[in-house]
Coordinates of C-alpha atoms and ligand atoms in Angstrom, one line a residue:
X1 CA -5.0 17.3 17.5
X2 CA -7.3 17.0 14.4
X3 CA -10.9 15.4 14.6
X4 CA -9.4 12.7 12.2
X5 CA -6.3 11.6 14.8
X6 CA -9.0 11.6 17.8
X7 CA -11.1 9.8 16.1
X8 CA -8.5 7.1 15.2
X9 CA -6.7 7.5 18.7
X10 CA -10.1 6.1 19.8
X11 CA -10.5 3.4 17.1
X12 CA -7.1 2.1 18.3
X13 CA -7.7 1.8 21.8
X14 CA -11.5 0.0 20.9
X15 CA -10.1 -2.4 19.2
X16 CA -6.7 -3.0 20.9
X17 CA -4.5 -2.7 17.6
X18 CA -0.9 -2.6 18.0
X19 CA -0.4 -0.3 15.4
X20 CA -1.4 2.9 15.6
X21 CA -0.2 3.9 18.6
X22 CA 1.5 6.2 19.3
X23 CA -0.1 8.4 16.8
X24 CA 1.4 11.9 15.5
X25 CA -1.2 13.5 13.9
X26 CA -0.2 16.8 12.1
X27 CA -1.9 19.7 9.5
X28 CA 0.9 19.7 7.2
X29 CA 4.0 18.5 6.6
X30 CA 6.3 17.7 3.6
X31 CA 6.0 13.7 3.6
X32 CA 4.9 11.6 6.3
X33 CA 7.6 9.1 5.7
X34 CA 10.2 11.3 6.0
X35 CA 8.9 12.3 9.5
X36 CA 8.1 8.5 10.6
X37 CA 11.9 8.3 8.7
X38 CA 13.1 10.9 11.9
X39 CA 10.8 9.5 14.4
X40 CA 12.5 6.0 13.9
X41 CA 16.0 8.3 14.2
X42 CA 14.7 9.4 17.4
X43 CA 13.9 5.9 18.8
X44 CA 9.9 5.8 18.2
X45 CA 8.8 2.2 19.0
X46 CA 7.4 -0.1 16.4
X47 CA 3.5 0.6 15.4
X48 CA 4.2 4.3 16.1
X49 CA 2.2 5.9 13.0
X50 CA 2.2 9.5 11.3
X51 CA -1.1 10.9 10.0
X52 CA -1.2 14.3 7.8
X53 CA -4.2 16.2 6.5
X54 CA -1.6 17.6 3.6
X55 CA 2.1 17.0 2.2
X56 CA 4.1 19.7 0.7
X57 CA 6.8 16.8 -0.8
X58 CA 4.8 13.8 -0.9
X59 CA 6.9 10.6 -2.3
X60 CA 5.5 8.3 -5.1
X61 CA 7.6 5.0 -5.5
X62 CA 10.0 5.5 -9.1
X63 CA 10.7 9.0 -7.7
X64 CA 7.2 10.3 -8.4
X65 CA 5.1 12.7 -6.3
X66 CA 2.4 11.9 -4.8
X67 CA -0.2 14.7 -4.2
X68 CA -3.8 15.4 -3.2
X69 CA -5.6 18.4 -1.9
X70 CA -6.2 18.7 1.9
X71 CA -8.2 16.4 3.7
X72 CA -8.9 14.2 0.8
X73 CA -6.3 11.5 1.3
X74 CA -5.5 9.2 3.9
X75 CA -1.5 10.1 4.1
X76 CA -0.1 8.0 6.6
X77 CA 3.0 6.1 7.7
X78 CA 3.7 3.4 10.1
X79 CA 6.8 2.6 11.2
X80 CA 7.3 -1.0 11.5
X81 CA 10.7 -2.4 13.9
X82 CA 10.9 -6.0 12.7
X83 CA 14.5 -7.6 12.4
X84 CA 13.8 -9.8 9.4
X85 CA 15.9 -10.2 6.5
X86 CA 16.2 -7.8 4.0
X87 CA 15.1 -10.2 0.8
X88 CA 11.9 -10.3 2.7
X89 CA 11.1 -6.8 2.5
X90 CA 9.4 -7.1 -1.2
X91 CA 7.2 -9.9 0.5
X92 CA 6.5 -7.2 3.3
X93 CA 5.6 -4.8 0.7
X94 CA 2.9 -7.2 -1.5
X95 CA 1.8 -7.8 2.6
X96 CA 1.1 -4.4 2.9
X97 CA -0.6 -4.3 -0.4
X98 CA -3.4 -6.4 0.6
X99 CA -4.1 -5.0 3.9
X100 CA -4.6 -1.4 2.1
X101 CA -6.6 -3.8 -0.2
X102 CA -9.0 -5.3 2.2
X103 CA -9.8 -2.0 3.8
X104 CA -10.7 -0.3 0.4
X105 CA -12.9 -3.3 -0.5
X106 CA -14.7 -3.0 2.7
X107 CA -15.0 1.1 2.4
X108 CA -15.8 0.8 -1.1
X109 CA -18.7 -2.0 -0.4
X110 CA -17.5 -3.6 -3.5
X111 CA -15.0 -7.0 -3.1
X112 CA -14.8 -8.3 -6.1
X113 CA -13.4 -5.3 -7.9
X114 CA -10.6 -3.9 -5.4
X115 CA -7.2 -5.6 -6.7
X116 CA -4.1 -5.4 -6.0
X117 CA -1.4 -4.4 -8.9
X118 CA 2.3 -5.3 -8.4
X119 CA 4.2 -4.8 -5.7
X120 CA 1.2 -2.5 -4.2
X121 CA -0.9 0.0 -6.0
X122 CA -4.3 -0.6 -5.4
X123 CA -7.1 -0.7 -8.1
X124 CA -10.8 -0.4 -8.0
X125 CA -12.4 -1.5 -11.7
X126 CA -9.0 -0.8 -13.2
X127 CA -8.2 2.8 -12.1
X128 CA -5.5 3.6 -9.2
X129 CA -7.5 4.6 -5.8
X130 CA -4.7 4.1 -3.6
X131 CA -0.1 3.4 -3.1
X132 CA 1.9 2.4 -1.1
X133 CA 6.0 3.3 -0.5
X134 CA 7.8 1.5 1.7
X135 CA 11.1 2.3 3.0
X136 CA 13.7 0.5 4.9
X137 CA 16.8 0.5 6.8
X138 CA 18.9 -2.4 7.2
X139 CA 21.6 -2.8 10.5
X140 CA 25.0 -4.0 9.1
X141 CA 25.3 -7.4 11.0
X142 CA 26.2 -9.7 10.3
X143 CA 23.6 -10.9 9.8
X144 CA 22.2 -7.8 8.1
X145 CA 18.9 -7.6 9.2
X146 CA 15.6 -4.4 8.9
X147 CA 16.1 -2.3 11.8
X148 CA 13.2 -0.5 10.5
X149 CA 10.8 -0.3 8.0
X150 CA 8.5 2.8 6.9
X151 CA 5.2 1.7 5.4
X152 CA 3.6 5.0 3.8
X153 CA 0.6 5.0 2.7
X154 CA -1.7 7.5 0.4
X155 CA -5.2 6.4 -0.1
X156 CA -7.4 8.5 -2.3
X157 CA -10.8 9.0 0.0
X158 CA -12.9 11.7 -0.3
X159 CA -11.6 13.4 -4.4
X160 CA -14.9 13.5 -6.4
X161 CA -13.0 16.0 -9.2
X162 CA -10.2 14.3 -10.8
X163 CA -7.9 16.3 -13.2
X164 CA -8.4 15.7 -16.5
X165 CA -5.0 13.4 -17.2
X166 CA -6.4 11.7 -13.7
X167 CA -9.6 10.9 -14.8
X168 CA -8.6 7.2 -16.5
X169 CA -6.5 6.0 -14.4
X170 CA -7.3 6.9 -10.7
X171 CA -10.3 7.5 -8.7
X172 CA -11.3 7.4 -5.3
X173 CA -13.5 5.9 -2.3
X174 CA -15.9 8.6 -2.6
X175 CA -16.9 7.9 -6.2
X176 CA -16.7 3.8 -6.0
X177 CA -19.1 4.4 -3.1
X178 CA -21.4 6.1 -4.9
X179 CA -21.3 3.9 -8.4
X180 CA -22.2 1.1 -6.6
X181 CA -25.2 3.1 -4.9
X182 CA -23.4 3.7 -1.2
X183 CA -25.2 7.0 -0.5
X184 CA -22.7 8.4 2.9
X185 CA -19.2 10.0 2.9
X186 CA -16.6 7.3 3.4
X187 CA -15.0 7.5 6.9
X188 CA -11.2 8.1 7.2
X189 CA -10.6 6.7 10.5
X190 CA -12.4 3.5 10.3
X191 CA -10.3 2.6 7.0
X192 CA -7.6 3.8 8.5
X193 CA -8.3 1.6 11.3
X194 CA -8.8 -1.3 9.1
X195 CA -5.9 -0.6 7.4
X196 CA -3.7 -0.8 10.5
X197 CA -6.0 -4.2 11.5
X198 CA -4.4 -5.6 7.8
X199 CA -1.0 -4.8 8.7
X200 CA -0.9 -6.3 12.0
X201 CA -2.6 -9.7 10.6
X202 CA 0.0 -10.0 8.0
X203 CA 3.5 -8.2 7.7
X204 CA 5.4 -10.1 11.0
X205 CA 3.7 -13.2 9.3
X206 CA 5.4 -12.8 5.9
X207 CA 8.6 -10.9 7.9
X208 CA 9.2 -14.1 9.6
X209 CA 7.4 -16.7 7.2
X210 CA 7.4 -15.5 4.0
X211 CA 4.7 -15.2 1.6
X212 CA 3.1 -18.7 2.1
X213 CA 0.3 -17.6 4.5
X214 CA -0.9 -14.6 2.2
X215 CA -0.5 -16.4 -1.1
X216 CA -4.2 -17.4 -1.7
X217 CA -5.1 -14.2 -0.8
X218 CA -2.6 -12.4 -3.1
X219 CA -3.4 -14.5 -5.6
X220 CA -7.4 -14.0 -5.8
X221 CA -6.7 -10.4 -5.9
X222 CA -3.7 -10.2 -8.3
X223 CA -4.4 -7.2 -11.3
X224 CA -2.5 -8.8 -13.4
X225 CA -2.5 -12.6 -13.7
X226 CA -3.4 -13.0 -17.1
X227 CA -2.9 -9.6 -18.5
X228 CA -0.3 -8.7 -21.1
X229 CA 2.4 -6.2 -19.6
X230 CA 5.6 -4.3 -20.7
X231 CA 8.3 -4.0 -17.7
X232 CA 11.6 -2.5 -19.0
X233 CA 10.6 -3.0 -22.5
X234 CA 10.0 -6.6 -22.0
X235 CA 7.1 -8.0 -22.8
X236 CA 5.0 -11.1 -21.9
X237 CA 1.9 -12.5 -19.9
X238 CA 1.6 -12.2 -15.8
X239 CA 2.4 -15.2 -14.7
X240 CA 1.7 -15.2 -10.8
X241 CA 4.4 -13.9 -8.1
X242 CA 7.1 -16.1 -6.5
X243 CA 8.0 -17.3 -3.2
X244 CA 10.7 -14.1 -3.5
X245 CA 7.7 -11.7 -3.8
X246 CA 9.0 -11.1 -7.6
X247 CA 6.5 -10.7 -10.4
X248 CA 6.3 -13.6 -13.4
X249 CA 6.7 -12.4 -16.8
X250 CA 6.5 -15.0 -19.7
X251 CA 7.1 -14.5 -23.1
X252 CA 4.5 -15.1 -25.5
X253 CA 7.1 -15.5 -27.8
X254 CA 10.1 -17.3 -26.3
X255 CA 8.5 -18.7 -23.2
X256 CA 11.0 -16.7 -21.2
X257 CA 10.3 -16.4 -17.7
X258 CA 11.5 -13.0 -16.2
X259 CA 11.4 -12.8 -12.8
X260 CA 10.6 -8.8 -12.3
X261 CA 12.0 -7.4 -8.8
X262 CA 11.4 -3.9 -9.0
X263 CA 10.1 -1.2 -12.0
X264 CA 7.0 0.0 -13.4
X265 CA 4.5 -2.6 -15.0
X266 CA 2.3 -1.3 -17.9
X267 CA -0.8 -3.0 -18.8
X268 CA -0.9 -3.8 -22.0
X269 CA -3.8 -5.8 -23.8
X270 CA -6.2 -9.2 -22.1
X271 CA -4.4 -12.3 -23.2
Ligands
BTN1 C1 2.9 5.3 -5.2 O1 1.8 5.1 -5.6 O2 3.9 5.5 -6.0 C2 3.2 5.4 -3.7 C3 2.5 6.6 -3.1 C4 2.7 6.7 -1.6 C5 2.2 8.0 -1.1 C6 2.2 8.0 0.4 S1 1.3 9.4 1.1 C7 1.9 9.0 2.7 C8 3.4 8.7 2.5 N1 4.2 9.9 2.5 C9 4.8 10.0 1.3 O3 5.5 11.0 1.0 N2 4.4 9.0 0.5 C10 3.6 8.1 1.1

């Protein structure tokens, strides 16, 4: 067992979370999803969470990697059995979003600058410290329902060198601690534990409810309300999310609303 999973193991049973547990902690492995993917297979219950020090095949969402060097990250996955409909999962995913959220903000000392980018990357002053992939499996029916859902997660924690290409666009807990004075080393297992805390708050909420109980929230911490963006070569002001957990585009031009449900949104300039 690694210092990290014992300490987390502990933080679990402290504060009674229902995620978490059990835990499979492990040195290496290609992706945690795909091993909370065959821990699902193999009937692991719901809150049963993976948690590795490295990934040889980490999964980005669009197909990307996702990498980072050993024991920097937090890579984890948590494997969620809620039979809710499968529209809701984009709700679930913005859920999850704002729980990886919160925890940064509290590691990083620093509210008013963690944000959420849709569906789920999370931002500290503008630059990428932390994603989210989620993937589910839906039972036939009818009615089809998620027989489970894999929430992985890859927070970047302790990086204080970024490569070069890196260095605009991503960063870390370690160094938003430290530019807003925090002096010690962020600590894995309590955001970790935090992050799990979130999860549990939120996701059967929206599973069951839908976004109505988060919206505020989401709202306050939305990247882009306001901003300019380009999704599939259309372009237009962030206009909110809707009840469907779909992103708002309007036209400057036209006044087109297009309701976004899935791509890659690029900031383009303030409004
Ligand atoms: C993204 O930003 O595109 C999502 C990145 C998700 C990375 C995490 S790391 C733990 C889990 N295992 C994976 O292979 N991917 C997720």
């Amino acid at each position: 067992m690694t210092e990290l999973a014992a300490r987390v193991r502990e933080l679990v049973r402290e504060r009674a979370l229902r995620l978490g547990d059990p835990l499979v902690a492990l040195e290496e492995c290609a992706s945690t999803n795909d091993e909370a993917k065959e821990g699902a297979r193999a009937g692991a219950p719901h809150g049963a969470t993976w948690l590795a020090e490295s990934q040889t095949r980490g999964r980005g969402r669009q197909g990307r990697t996702w990498s980072s060097g050993p024991g920097d990250a937090l890579l984890v996955s948590v494997l969620l059995r809620i039979p809710c409909e499968p529209s809701r999962v984009p709700q679930l995913s913005l859920a999850c979003g704002l729980a990886v959220r919160d925890a940064v903000a509290k590691a990083v000392s620093d509210d008013a600058s963690v944000v959420v980018k849709w569906p789920n990357d999370v931002l500290v002053r503008g630059r990428k410290v932390a994603g989210i992939l989620i993937e589910s499996s839906i039972s036939a029916g009818p009615p089809a329902r998620t027989s489970h859902v894999v929430v992985g997660i890859g927070i970047n924690v302790h990086a204080r060198e970024l490569p070069d290409e890196l260095q605009a666009i991503a960063t870390s807990v370690a160094r938003e601690r430290s530019a807003v004075g925090g002096t010690s080393a962020p600590d894995r297992a309590e955001i970790l534990a935090d992050v799990l805390a979130g999860l549990d708050r939120d996701v059967e909420l929206v599973a069951f409810r839908g976004l109505t109980k988060v919206r505020a929230r989401l709202s306050a911490r939305d990247a882009l309300a306001g901003r300019t963006v380009e999704v599939d070569g259309f372009r237009g002001v962030a206009s909110g999310i809707d009840d469907e957990g779909r992103l708002l585009v309007r036209s400057a031009e036209t006044g087109e609303i297009r309701r976004v449900v899935a791509g890659d949104v690029h900031l383009g300039l303030r409004k």
